[in-house]
Amino acid sequence: MNTGEILTLKDNLPVLIVVFPFLFAFFTGIFGSFKRFICFPLALIGVICSLISSLFGFCLVYNQRKDIVYTLGGWTRDIGISFYLNSYNASLLFLINLSILFVLLYSRRVIILKFPDRLYAFYSLILLFLTGILGIVITGDAFNLYVFLEIVSLSSYAMIALNGKESYVAALRYLIIGTVGATFYLLGVGILYLKTGNLNMSEIHNAIISQTNLLSIKAAFLFITIGFSIKFAFFPFHSWLPFAYSKTINTVSAVMAPIVTKVTIFALIKVIVLVFGLSYVFSFTCLKFLFSSVLAPIGMIYFSLKAFSQKNIRLSFCYILLMECSLMFGALFLNNILSYQITMYHVALDIIMTLSLFLFVGVLETYFRVYNFSDLESVNIFKLNPTFCILFFITCLSVLGIPPTGGFFSKFYIILAAFTAHVYFFPVCLIVSSFIILVVFLRIFEKLYFNTKKAIEGANNKVPVIMLLIFFVNAFLILGFGFNFNLLLKKIISLYF
Amino acid sequence: MKIYYKLVAILLLFFLISLTFDFPVTGDLTSPANLNVSPYYLENSVKQTHIPNVVTTVLADYRGFDTLFETSVILTAGIALILILFKSKRQKYSFSNLPRTTKGTDLVCQNSCKLAMPLMQLFALYVIAHGHYSPGGGFQGGVILAASFIFYAISFGVPNALNRFFKNKRQMLAYLGVLIYAGVGALCVILKKKFLEYVALKDILRVSDEMAHSYGVLFVEIGVALTISIIMFACYVFLATGNSFDDENL
Amino acid sequence: MLEFIILLILVIFAFLSLNVKNLFTASIILGAYSFLTCVLLSKMLAVDVAFTEACVGSGVSTVLMVATLCKVGFKTKD
Amino acid sequence: MDIFISKINYVLYFVLFTLGFYAMMAKNNFFKKIIGMSIFQASVILFYVSMGYKKGANIPIVPESHNVDVNLFANPLPHVLMLTAIVVGVSTLAVALSLLQKIHKEYRTIEEDEVLNLMEEE
């Protein structure tokens, strides 16, 4: 049966990362309904505990140089459910916790004003959402990934439907399309279980090696890829994302935009690497042609043109997010090891970039009442808080891919990987869409920095210090990603293969 | 527009049918699904946990983490309903001054409810308790318990039902159910074992290893039944009345 | 042989439930669809799943659907 | 041809799967989409449970005996997975129905094209 040895808290680390926000979701739910002011501190403690344990997990794995396989309930890997923690997983967990912490800090005043009576429900929903996201990143079991996927999508349907009339329609459309995606993934796992008999990802891999040329294994891979591409809004199935993220309150879009799409792409990478194995996926040349040299380039051009033609700032940032998704998905199917490593690097970097983009929109909407590009002229933001605008400038550099920031390295190496894979339409579209995004940012910079209006020394024209701190940490991380790119690539990501 | 969907649906159907040639025939004993992991469950479940019903063992013990998060999916649905169908305090009518029993509105329904409800609740408790020996367990028992509350709400009106069942402590109990489940798991971590490893309860309950597993599964089933019954009843109340009764929050 | 007949009736119920014009009839046919699923599941030795499908599938979800239909109305265009 | 006959139940599960998928995508009424969603999920439940069936076996309740003949009891694992899928289906249904009620309260209709036209007017 299971070993009887005594486990210290250090050995139980992977499960603590997931259980801390889970338990604090109940504490906010129970105590929050009596005392309103206690909701925010409890939620904050839950996220900080998870942050610390994920940092501690990263140091543990990084020093020991080997991955942790944590089996729940003390059963062996193929009988029970197991968690799989390696250095890249832990860094992704740390970044997700950090971004949820920043959004909680940003949204404290906004949420209390907007939901005075149902504050406890909102915070316990955000913590359940965080638990689902952490579970998707860390779990090593195929069906357990589906359960976590359902928790994430159910809480995101509820969070989207908070902003009045149009958000209900957006949430219902997202629910219908999200259920289709999740059930396709369920069908793929069912076919894999039918052919192999076990549910653990690496156990399925050992069973699949002998029968890879079967049509049903290819079909399972196709269903899982289609299911995930529906969930993270790849080009043909993207209609719900801009509709959903622009209709909600800016806190919810700041919570979901940086995390849901990136984690779904990471789940696809994990399934490809752990379940099917890279050599098997590389044999699919037709997918390489379909995804990375037809759908992804068209998607990038289409999304950047849509981003350019929007009046609302948040809607154009949604389209920039969609362009990043099609960039990552296209780079994923270039079928060489370098493109996988760069996509994983870009997934981690993109969490911070999208977070600071949507926090910038949130700050504009709450503190300056600026919703469209044309409103930017009415308020002179740069005069009163120059540091805030400079920190945002660094994020824009990274989105465009200007050298010092991390964005440059990921785009440069993706183009390199595309050339080695003899795909030429994809890098050309990448460069063209980057220039179109440059024009979008120039419109913002022109109104943000070279504004001649007189600044009114009002109380609400100053961005609070906490936001400056958040943007400072974001900029620091983006530059950090840029400067020690080789360290990240060699030490953290390469451990995965 | 519909033509594209018809085309995609037919294409998907043909692709799926072409898949069935690889699948083993339903019911043959040598299919991979019946040879790999499930024999371990069938052989060792009774030896390790003293629970004849293997489905309950796999549900709450071998893959217990799945069920923990599946119960929190139900809890998320409950919280989602609170957030979506929200009405501010002044839009709600307070139901404390409503007449206690709506006399004579639907005689048949009320009398049959008076007869059926105690039996339904007794059966629900039986199903929860006997999850180890007969098919049933936390989910089915919880839903039957919620069905008896809904039956009462249909026949006697929602305000009476709200007044009668856990007046404003409902949302606390819903969280409490899943907290029992996660608490048992966390207790095993505190007792220096892995998460949800029920062997750790051995020295608290002072029972043998196998019985510790059996009691752990029983606690977990009670937690699941509590949450599911409260949330299913709350779903009905929310959807039927649109959250227009001044009750605490669930 | 019995399974095959029940499956055919299941497909007919699904097709009927989607194309009938009155939403109330559609949700009742969906309740019958869940009940037949429960019968099929119990024939395939999945007694726990059949129990849950009977309680949750044809029981609670039909009640929830009819509860919303009372507020939303029974008419539908397509 | 007899291979096809022996696997007819998979074919019918996939017919239900496609029927639900088509209804969710193409039906104009939101309630019909929700009905299509529950048909869609019920077909996946049937597909999973058909994997665990053993001919001539019994329900997976094992008596207290030392050596247990595996072929006498059905495979319990798909049953556990499908308990989760059923409960997930119901919770998605409850959230979808609550959204449907709110849409009806705001726009007085649950037809998708009418709702989208009303949204464009604002």
mmCIF file of C-alpha atoms in Angstrom, chain A residues 142-143 146 180-196 198-199 204 208 216-228 271 275-276, chain B residues 15-16 19 23, chain D residues 14 17 44 47-48 51:
data_model
loop_
_atom_site.group_PDB
_atom_site.id
_atom_site.type_symbol
_atom_site.label_atom_id
_atom_site.label_comp_id
_atom_site.label_asym_id
_atom_site.label_seq_id
_atom_site.Cartn_x
_atom_site.Cartn_y
_atom_site.Cartn_z
ATOM 1 C CA ALA A 142 -6.022 14.176 -17.974
ATOM 2 C CA PHE A 143 -9.530 14.023 -16.477
ATOM 3 C CA TYR A 146 -11.166 18.759 -17.407
ATOM 4 C CA VAL A 180 -18.474 22.916 -26.822
ATOM 5 C CA GLY A 181 -14.717 23.335 -26.323
ATOM 6 C CA ALA A 182 -14.642 21.577 -22.951
ATOM 7 C CA THR A 183 -16.737 18.650 -24.246
ATOM 8 C CA PHE A 184 -14.442 18.216 -27.252
ATOM 9 C CA TYR A 185 -11.539 17.912 -24.797
ATOM 10 C CA LEU A 186 -13.609 15.383 -22.795
ATOM 11 C CA LEU A 187 -14.216 13.342 -25.967
ATOM 12 C CA GLY A 188 -10.493 13.370 -26.761
ATOM 13 C CA VAL A 189 -9.629 12.091 -23.266
ATOM 14 C CA GLY A 190 -12.380 9.462 -23.598
ATOM 15 C CA ILE A 191 -10.881 8.103 -26.822
ATOM 16 C CA LEU A 192 -7.431 8.039 -25.180
ATOM 17 C CA TYR A 193 -8.846 6.165 -22.183
ATOM 18 C CA LEU A 194 -10.611 3.737 -24.477
ATOM 19 C CA LYS A 195 -7.375 2.891 -26.283
ATOM 20 C CA THR A 196 -4.962 2.903 -23.323
ATOM 21 C CA ASN A 198 -5.277 4.771 -17.791
ATOM 22 C CA LEU A 199 -5.771 8.449 -17.160
ATOM 23 C CA ILE A 204 -1.005 7.268 -21.356
ATOM 24 C CA ILE A 208 0.505 5.125 -26.697
ATOM 25 C CA SER A 216 -8.203 7.086 -33.163
ATOM 26 C CA ILE A 217 -5.028 8.395 -31.506
ATOM 27 C CA LYS A 218 -4.723 11.024 -34.239
ATOM 28 C CA ALA A 219 -8.423 11.838 -33.756
ATOM 29 C CA ALA A 220 -7.930 12.196 -29.977
ATOM 30 C CA PHE A 221 -5.066 14.625 -30.623
ATOM 31 C CA LEU A 222 -7.226 16.557 -33.104
ATOM 32 C CA PHE A 223 -10.192 16.788 -30.680
ATOM 33 C CA ILE A 224 -7.986 17.959 -27.803
ATOM 34 C CA THR A 225 -6.355 20.602 -30.034
ATOM 35 C CA ILE A 226 -9.738 21.810 -31.350
ATOM 36 C CA GLY A 227 -11.182 21.862 -27.820
ATOM 37 C CA PHE A 228 -8.315 23.983 -26.511
ATOM 38 C CA VAL A 271 -0.772 17.592 -23.132
ATOM 39 C CA VAL A 275 0.800 12.661 -23.412
ATOM 40 C CA PHE A 276 1.658 12.534 -27.130
ATOM 41 C CA PHE B 15 -15.199 11.477 -39.161
ATOM 42 C CA LEU B 16 -16.529 10.094 -35.862
ATOM 43 C CA LEU B 19 -13.268 6.288 -35.933
ATOM 44 C CA PHE B 23 -12.800 0.893 -31.012
ATOM 45 C CA PHE D 14 -21.962 9.959 -32.157
ATOM 46 C CA PHE D 17 -23.239 14.022 -30.250
ATOM 47 C CA VAL D 44 -20.595 11.823 -24.016
ATOM 48 C CA PHE D 47 -19.934 6.962 -24.674
ATOM 49 C CA TYR D 48 -17.790 6.828 -21.513
ATOM 50 C CA MET D 51 -16.264 1.554 -22.286
#
